[in-house]
Amino acid sequence: MSAKHSIVVDGLSKKFELGALQRETMLRDRLVQSLRFLTRRKAKQGETLWALRDVSFSVAQGEVVGIIGRNGAGKSTLLKVLSRIMYPTSGSVQVNGRVAALLEVGTGFHEELTGRENIFLNGSILGMKRRDVTARLDEIVSFAGVERFIDTPIKRYSSGMRLRLGFAVAAYLDPDVLIIDEVLAVGDAGFQKKCLNTMQGLRNSGRTVLFVSHNMAAVENLCSRGIWIDSGRVREDGPAHEVIKSYMGSFADSQGGVDLQNVQARRGSGDIRYTAIEFVDREGQPLPVVRSGDTVVVRLRYQARTTVNFVSFGFRIATELGTLITETSTYHHGIDVPRVAPGSGYIELEIDALNLIPGRYVFSLGLTGTGQQLHDFVDNCAQLDVEHANIYNSGRQFDSRAGVVFFPQRWHFNGKPLTRETDLESELQDAASGS
């Protein structure tokens, strides 16, 4: 393996025999499986599940890679093989350097040992000397927030305490490769912020990180590269933003547009009517997925059966519950369309940034003429699903609790710009001393 690569995976496959005992499991799990084996019918011969099939990729030293995919796609199995918790059925895995993994809450902890003893145990497993672990002990305990309980057996820790200590141990014991599975799915907002900041620091320090999460904003924020695992295979491998876009697009049910020609529930003279609404990019290509803040071009196709004078093209956007978000038209923009000849055509509205919180939104279309004459109105005729994005480059997700829209914005403190990297504690002290 090249010294420049921390991980090389070549033709990796992992097969599970359904109903059979797995050699990789712990003694406790083997006993449980043995009992199940005695109380149920034997699985049919040849009944297998391929969790991974012919997976190949390499990760450069210092690279931060996001592993994404649906539940059951094989992501966790891949990480367990890389962490040497499981053995591959075929293929090879090479990992260069010390590996720290946080795959489940409390993974790697001995129930009867105290928090302090478990920290030293994990350090020894990583091949660290006692003095090196001691040098990092205070930092680990402080991050985990378990100062009062550090000499208490782990079995008495809550799941949140285990998670915090597990992440601190994995991140602060100086691993060459850090493997993290869904750590942001558990814990409060404060803990998630600390995790994100710590992983940002690991990235800047040149550590290799594999990060599995369903939080696409966090993956895009932290990772320069993404690998999409689908049904046990690598579906796409490339820049994180592009891989996330493709992955999220796989959920879309052809939301690129709606044919309106056969819609009967509409009002108006019919002299000119909408025939379709499409959501495309600036190059005119259909958008399989739209994310908060994306540029979106709304293309409105029409058919005029006669010459129509002074037409106003427009639409409304509302929430699923019917709350009007905005209404726009060529009339609102002061654009006069003096005449539309018989035949078909289209008109487009380019939205520079669709500043909607993730959710489903409903479009209603209207065509009016002189004196507000109504030619066509199609109510609630199209839906647009807006997906999560890394809106403020924070790795934080927004949902309906944040409202309906968001605005481009920046914070300042005493006239100085505030970012995640700002040492706010120092700023507050300077402000206090100057007051």
Coordinates of C-alpha atoms in Angstrom, one line a residue:
M1 CA 0.0 0.0 0.0
S2 CA 1.3 3.4 -0.9
A3 CA 2.4 5.5 2.1
K4 CA 0.2 8.3 0.7
H5 CA -3.0 6.1 1.3
S6 CA -4.5 5.4 4.7
I7 CA -7.0 3.0 3.4
V8 CA -7.1 0.7 0.3
V9 CA -10.2 -1.5 -0.3
D10 CA -10.0 -3.9 -3.2
G11 CA -12.9 -6.1 -4.4
L12 CA -14.4 -6.3 -0.9
S13 CA -17.4 -8.5 -0.5
K14 CA -19.2 -9.6 2.7
K15 CA -21.7 -12.4 2.8
F16 CA -24.0 -13.4 5.7
E17 CA -25.6 -16.8 6.0
L18 CA -29.1 -16.0 7.2
G19 CA -29.8 -17.9 10.5
A20 CA -26.2 -19.1 10.9
L21 CA -23.8 -18.2 13.6
Q22 CA -21.2 -15.5 12.7
R23 CA -17.6 -16.0 13.8
E24 CA -17.0 -12.3 14.4
T25 CA -19.6 -11.9 17.1
M26 CA -18.9 -11.6 20.8
L27 CA -19.4 -14.6 23.2
R28 CA -22.6 -13.0 24.6
D29 CA -24.1 -12.7 21.1
R30 CA -23.0 -16.3 20.2
L31 CA -24.9 -17.6 23.2
V32 CA -28.0 -15.7 22.3
Q33 CA -27.7 -16.9 18.7
S34 CA -27.2 -20.5 19.8
L35 CA -30.5 -20.3 21.8
R36 CA -32.3 -18.9 18.8
F37 CA -30.8 -21.6 16.6
L38 CA -32.2 -24.3 18.9
T39 CA -35.7 -22.8 18.9
R40 CA -36.3 -22.2 15.3
R41 CA -36.1 -24.0 12.0
K42 CA -32.8 -24.1 10.3
A43 CA -32.4 -21.5 7.5
K44 CA -32.7 -23.0 4.0
Q45 CA -29.5 -24.0 2.5
G46 CA -28.1 -21.3 0.3
E47 CA -30.1 -18.5 1.9
T48 CA -27.6 -15.7 2.0
L49 CA -27.3 -12.0 2.1
W50 CA -24.5 -10.1 0.4
A51 CA -24.1 -6.9 2.5
L52 CA -21.2 -5.8 0.3
R53 CA -20.3 -6.8 -3.3
D54 CA -17.0 -6.0 -5.0
V55 CA -16.4 -2.7 -3.2
S56 CA -13.2 -0.9 -4.2
F57 CA -11.8 2.5 -3.3
S58 CA -8.8 4.2 -1.6
V59 CA -8.6 7.0 0.9
A60 CA -5.6 9.3 0.9
Q61 CA -3.9 10.3 4.1
G62 CA -5.6 13.3 5.7
E63 CA -8.7 12.9 3.6
V64 CA -12.2 13.3 5.1
V65 CA -14.7 11.0 3.4
G66 CA -18.4 10.8 3.9
I67 CA -20.1 7.5 3.4
I68 CA -23.8 7.9 2.5
G69 CA -26.7 5.6 1.5
R70 CA -30.0 4.3 2.6
N71 CA -30.5 2.1 5.7
G72 CA -29.4 -1.4 4.9
A73 CA -27.2 -0.3 2.0
G74 CA -24.1 -1.8 3.7
K75 CA -22.4 1.3 5.2
S76 CA -22.1 -0.1 8.8
T77 CA -20.9 -3.4 7.5
L78 CA -18.2 -1.6 5.5
L79 CA -17.1 0.3 8.6
K80 CA -17.0 -2.9 10.7
V81 CA -14.8 -4.6 8.2
L82 CA -12.5 -1.6 8.1
S83 CA -12.4 -1.6 11.9
R84 CA -11.5 -5.3 11.9
I85 CA -14.7 -6.2 13.8
M86 CA -15.7 -8.4 10.9
Y87 CA -13.8 -10.3 8.4
P88 CA -14.4 -10.0 4.6
T89 CA -15.8 -12.9 2.7
S90 CA -13.5 -12.0 -0.2
G91 CA -11.3 -9.1 -1.3
S92 CA -8.8 -7.2 0.7
V93 CA -8.7 -4.3 3.1
Q94 CA -5.5 -2.5 4.1
V95 CA -5.5 0.3 6.7
N96 CA -2.3 2.2 7.5
G97 CA -1.9 3.4 11.1
R98 CA -3.9 3.3 14.3
V99 CA -7.6 3.1 13.9
A100 CA -10.2 4.5 16.3
A101 CA -13.8 3.7 15.7
L102 CA -17.1 4.9 17.1
L103 CA -19.7 2.6 15.6
E104 CA -22.3 2.2 18.3
V105 CA -22.9 3.8 21.7
G106 CA -20.3 2.4 24.1
T107 CA -18.5 0.3 21.6
G108 CA -15.2 -0.8 23.0
F109 CA -16.1 -0.2 26.7
H110 CA -15.8 -2.8 29.4
E111 CA -19.0 -2.6 31.5
E112 CA -17.3 -3.3 34.9
L113 CA -14.4 -0.9 34.4
T114 CA -14.6 2.8 35.3
G115 CA -14.6 5.6 32.8
R116 CA -10.9 6.3 33.6
E117 CA -9.9 2.6 33.3
N118 CA -11.7 2.4 29.9
I119 CA -9.8 5.4 28.6
F120 CA -6.5 3.7 29.4
L121 CA -7.8 0.4 28.1
N122 CA -8.7 1.9 24.7
G123 CA -5.3 3.7 24.6
S124 CA -3.5 0.5 25.1
I125 CA -5.5 -1.2 22.4
L126 CA -4.4 1.6 20.1
G127 CA -0.8 0.9 21.0
M128 CA -0.4 4.2 23.0
K129 CA 1.9 4.5 26.0
R130 CA 0.4 5.2 29.4
R131 CA 2.0 8.6 29.6
D132 CA 0.5 9.6 26.3
V133 CA -3.0 8.7 27.4
T134 CA -2.4 10.5 30.7
A135 CA -1.4 13.7 28.8
R136 CA -4.8 13.6 27.0
L137 CA -6.9 12.4 29.9
D138 CA -8.2 15.8 31.2
E139 CA -9.1 16.9 27.6
I140 CA -11.1 13.7 27.1
V141 CA -12.9 13.9 30.4
S142 CA -13.7 17.6 29.9
F143 CA -15.1 17.0 26.4
A144 CA -17.3 14.2 27.6
G145 CA -18.5 16.2 30.6
V146 CA -18.2 13.2 32.9
E147 CA -15.8 14.7 35.5
R148 CA -18.0 13.6 38.4
F149 CA -18.4 10.1 37.1
I150 CA -14.9 9.3 35.7
D151 CA -14.3 6.8 38.5
T152 CA -17.8 5.2 38.2
P153 CA -18.2 1.9 36.3
I154 CA -19.3 2.4 32.8
K155 CA -22.4 0.2 33.3
R156 CA -23.9 3.0 35.4
Y157 CA -23.5 5.6 32.7
S158 CA -26.5 6.8 30.7
S159 CA -26.4 6.3 26.9
G160 CA -25.6 10.0 26.5
M161 CA -22.6 9.8 28.8
R162 CA -21.4 6.7 27.0
L163 CA -21.7 8.4 23.6
R164 CA -19.8 11.5 24.8
L165 CA -17.0 9.5 26.3
G166 CA -16.9 7.2 23.3
F167 CA -16.5 10.1 20.9
A168 CA -13.9 11.8 23.1
V169 CA -11.8 8.6 23.4
A170 CA -12.0 8.0 19.6
A171 CA -11.2 11.6 18.7
Y172 CA -8.5 12.5 21.3
L173 CA -6.4 9.4 21.5
D174 CA -4.4 10.5 18.5
P175 CA -5.7 7.9 15.9
D176 CA -4.3 8.0 12.4
V177 CA -7.7 6.9 11.0
L178 CA -11.0 7.8 12.7
I179 CA -14.2 5.9 11.8
I180 CA -17.5 7.4 13.0
D181 CA -20.9 6.0 12.4
E182 CA -24.0 8.2 13.0
V183 CA -22.6 10.0 16.0
L184 CA -24.7 13.0 15.2
A185 CA -27.9 11.0 15.3
V186 CA -27.7 10.9 19.1
G187 CA -27.1 13.6 21.7
D188 CA -28.3 17.2 22.2
A189 CA -27.5 20.2 20.1
G190 CA -24.6 21.2 22.3
F191 CA -22.9 17.8 22.0
Q192 CA -23.4 17.8 18.2
K193 CA -21.8 21.2 17.9
K194 CA -18.8 20.0 19.9
C195 CA -18.5 16.9 17.6
L196 CA -18.7 19.0 14.5
N197 CA -16.0 21.4 15.8
T198 CA -13.8 18.5 16.8
M199 CA -14.1 16.8 13.5
Q200 CA -13.4 20.1 11.8
G201 CA -10.2 20.2 13.8
L202 CA -9.3 16.6 12.9
R203 CA -9.7 17.5 9.2
N204 CA -7.4 20.5 9.6
S205 CA -4.8 18.4 11.4
G206 CA -4.4 16.0 8.6
R207 CA -6.2 13.0 10.1
T208 CA -8.0 10.5 7.9
V209 CA -11.7 10.4 8.8
L210 CA -14.5 8.2 7.5
F211 CA -17.9 9.6 8.5
V212 CA -21.3 8.0 8.1
S213 CA -24.3 10.1 8.6
H214 CA -27.8 10.8 7.3
N215 CA -27.2 14.5 8.0
M216 CA -26.3 15.6 4.5
A217 CA -25.6 19.1 5.7
A218 CA -22.9 17.8 8.1
V219 CA -21.4 15.5 5.4
E220 CA -21.2 18.3 2.9
N221 CA -19.7 20.7 5.5
L222 CA -17.1 18.3 6.8
C223 CA -16.2 16.1 3.8
S224 CA -14.5 17.0 0.6
R225 CA -15.4 13.6 -0.9
G226 CA -18.4 11.4 -0.7
I227 CA -19.0 7.7 -1.4
W228 CA -22.5 6.5 -2.0
I229 CA -23.1 2.9 -1.1
D230 CA -26.2 1.3 -2.6
S231 CA -27.3 -2.3 -2.2
G232 CA -23.8 -3.2 -1.1
R233 CA -22.0 -1.6 -4.1
V234 CA -20.3 1.8 -4.7
R235 CA -22.9 3.7 -6.7
E236 CA -20.9 6.9 -6.9
D237 CA -17.6 8.3 -5.6
G238 CA -16.6 11.9 -6.1
P239 CA -16.9 15.4 -4.7
A240 CA -19.2 15.4 -1.7
H241 CA -21.6 18.0 -3.1
E242 CA -22.1 16.1 -6.3
V243 CA -22.5 12.7 -4.7
I244 CA -25.0 14.1 -2.2
K245 CA -27.0 15.7 -5.0
S246 CA -27.1 12.4 -6.9
Y247 CA -28.1 10.4 -3.8
M248 CA -30.9 12.8 -2.8
G249 CA -32.1 12.8 -6.4
S250 CA -32.6 9.0 -6.2
F251 CA -35.5 9.8 -3.8
A252 CA -37.3 12.1 -6.2
D253 CA -40.3 10.8 -8.0
S254 CA -39.7 12.7 -11.3
Q255 CA -40.5 16.0 -9.7
G256 CA -38.8 17.7 -12.6
G257 CA -42.2 18.7 -14.0
V258 CA -45.9 18.1 -14.3
D259 CA -48.0 17.7 -17.5
L260 CA -51.1 19.9 -17.2
Q261 CA -52.8 19.3 -20.5
N262 CA -55.4 16.9 -19.2
V263 CA -56.1 18.7 -15.9
Q264 CA -59.9 19.3 -15.9
A265 CA -60.1 21.2 -12.5
R266 CA -59.3 24.7 -13.9
R267 CA -61.0 28.0 -14.4
G268 CA -60.8 30.7 -17.1
S269 CA -61.6 31.4 -20.8
G270 CA -59.2 28.9 -22.1
D271 CA -58.0 31.2 -24.9
I272 CA -54.5 30.6 -23.5
R273 CA -53.8 27.7 -21.1
Y274 CA -50.8 26.2 -19.2
T275 CA -49.8 22.8 -20.6
A276 CA -46.9 22.0 -18.2
I277 CA -44.7 23.3 -15.4
E278 CA -41.1 22.2 -15.2
F279 CA -38.3 22.8 -12.7
V280 CA -35.0 23.0 -14.5
D281 CA -31.5 24.4 -14.0
R282 CA -29.9 27.3 -15.8
E283 CA -28.9 25.0 -18.6
G284 CA -32.5 23.8 -19.0
Q285 CA -31.9 20.3 -17.6
P286 CA -34.6 18.9 -15.3
L287 CA -33.8 19.0 -11.6
P288 CA -34.2 15.6 -10.0
V289 CA -33.7 17.2 -6.6
V290 CA -34.0 20.8 -5.3
R291 CA -32.2 21.9 -2.1
S292 CA -32.6 24.9 0.1
G293 CA -30.8 27.8 -1.5
D294 CA -30.5 26.3 -5.0
T295 CA -31.0 28.2 -8.2
V296 CA -34.2 27.0 -9.8
V297 CA -35.7 27.9 -13.1
V298 CA -39.5 27.6 -13.2
R299 CA -40.5 26.9 -16.8
L300 CA -44.2 27.5 -17.7
R301 CA -45.4 26.0 -21.0
Y302 CA -48.5 27.3 -22.6
Q303 CA -50.9 26.8 -25.6
A304 CA -52.8 29.7 -27.1
R305 CA -55.7 28.9 -29.4
T306 CA -56.1 32.5 -30.5
T307 CA -54.2 35.8 -30.3
V308 CA -54.3 37.0 -26.7
N309 CA -53.4 40.6 -25.7
F310 CA -51.6 41.8 -22.6
V311 CA -51.1 38.5 -20.8
S312 CA -49.7 38.2 -17.3
F313 CA -48.0 34.9 -16.5
G314 CA -47.7 34.1 -12.8
F315 CA -47.9 31.5 -10.0
R316 CA -48.3 31.2 -6.2
I317 CA -46.2 29.0 -3.8
A318 CA -47.8 27.7 -0.6
T319 CA -47.0 25.2 2.1
E320 CA -48.7 21.8 2.1
L321 CA -51.2 23.3 4.7
G322 CA -52.1 26.1 2.3
T323 CA -50.2 29.0 3.9
L324 CA -49.3 31.4 1.0
I325 CA -45.5 32.0 0.8
T326 CA -45.3 34.2 -2.2
E327 CA -47.1 35.2 -5.4
T328 CA -45.3 36.5 -8.4
S329 CA -46.0 37.3 -12.1
T330 CA -44.8 39.2 -15.1
Y331 CA -47.2 42.0 -14.0
H332 CA -45.5 42.3 -10.6
H333 CA -42.2 42.8 -12.4
G334 CA -43.6 45.5 -14.6
I335 CA -43.2 43.3 -17.7
D336 CA -45.9 43.9 -20.3
V337 CA -46.5 41.0 -22.7
P338 CA -48.5 42.9 -25.4
R339 CA -49.5 39.9 -27.5
V340 CA -49.2 36.1 -27.6
A341 CA -49.8 34.6 -31.0
P342 CA -51.7 31.3 -31.5
G343 CA -49.5 28.2 -30.8
S344 CA -47.3 26.9 -28.1
G345 CA -44.4 28.3 -26.2
Y346 CA -42.9 28.7 -22.8
I347 CA -41.8 31.4 -20.4
E348 CA -39.3 31.0 -17.5
L349 CA -38.7 32.6 -14.1
E350 CA -35.2 32.2 -12.8
I351 CA -35.0 32.1 -9.0
D352 CA -31.4 32.9 -7.9
A353 CA -31.8 31.2 -4.5
L354 CA -34.8 29.3 -3.4
N355 CA -34.7 30.3 0.3
L356 CA -37.2 27.8 1.6
I357 CA -36.8 25.6 4.6
P358 CA -36.8 21.9 3.6
G359 CA -40.3 20.6 3.1
R360 CA -43.0 20.1 0.4
Y361 CA -44.5 23.1 -1.4
V362 CA -47.4 23.5 -3.7
F363 CA -47.7 25.6 -6.9
S364 CA -50.9 27.2 -8.3
L365 CA -50.7 28.8 -11.8
G366 CA -52.6 31.8 -13.2
L367 CA -52.9 33.5 -16.6
T368 CA -54.7 36.8 -16.8
G369 CA -55.4 39.4 -19.5
T370 CA -56.7 43.0 -19.8
G371 CA -58.8 44.1 -16.9
Q372 CA -57.8 41.1 -14.9
Q373 CA -59.6 38.8 -17.3
L374 CA -58.9 35.2 -16.2
H375 CA -57.7 33.0 -19.0
D376 CA -56.4 30.0 -16.9
F377 CA -56.1 29.1 -13.2
V378 CA -54.9 25.7 -12.1
D379 CA -54.9 25.3 -8.3
N380 CA -52.5 23.1 -6.4
C381 CA -51.3 21.6 -9.7
A382 CA -47.6 20.8 -8.8
Q383 CA -45.5 19.9 -5.8
L384 CA -41.9 20.7 -5.2
D385 CA -39.9 18.9 -2.5
V386 CA -37.1 21.0 -1.1
E387 CA -34.3 19.0 0.5
H388 CA -31.7 19.8 3.2
A389 CA -28.6 21.7 2.4
N390 CA -25.6 23.1 4.3
I391 CA -27.3 26.5 4.3
Y392 CA -25.0 28.5 6.6
N393 CA -21.9 26.2 6.2
S394 CA -22.5 25.1 9.8
G395 CA -23.4 21.4 9.3
R396 CA -26.7 22.1 11.1
Q397 CA -30.0 21.0 9.6
F398 CA -33.1 23.2 9.4
D399 CA -36.7 21.9 9.6
S400 CA -40.2 23.3 9.8
R401 CA -39.5 24.5 13.4
A402 CA -37.3 27.2 11.9
G403 CA -40.2 28.6 9.9
V404 CA -40.8 28.6 6.2
V405 CA -38.0 30.7 4.7
F406 CA -34.5 31.6 5.5
F407 CA -32.4 34.7 4.6
P408 CA -28.8 35.1 3.6
Q409 CA -27.3 36.7 6.8
R410 CA -24.2 37.3 8.9
W411 CA -23.7 37.9 12.6
H412 CA -21.4 40.6 14.1
F413 CA -20.2 41.2 17.7
N414 CA -19.2 44.7 18.6
G415 CA -18.7 45.4 14.9
K416 CA -16.6 42.3 14.2
P417 CA -17.8 39.4 12.0
L418 CA -18.8 36.2 13.9
T419 CA -18.1 32.8 12.5
R420 CA -17.6 29.3 13.9
E421 CA -13.9 29.9 14.1
T422 CA -14.3 33.1 16.2
D423 CA -12.9 32.8 19.7
L424 CA -16.0 34.2 21.3
E425 CA -14.7 33.7 24.8
S426 CA -11.8 36.0 24.1
E427 CA -14.1 38.5 22.4
L428 CA -16.4 38.6 25.5
Q429 CA -13.4 39.1 27.8
D430 CA -12.1 41.9 25.6
A431 CA -15.6 43.5 25.6
A432 CA -15.8 43.2 29.4
S433 CA -12.4 44.7 30.0
G434 CA -13.1 47.6 27.7
S435 CA -16.5 48.5 29.3

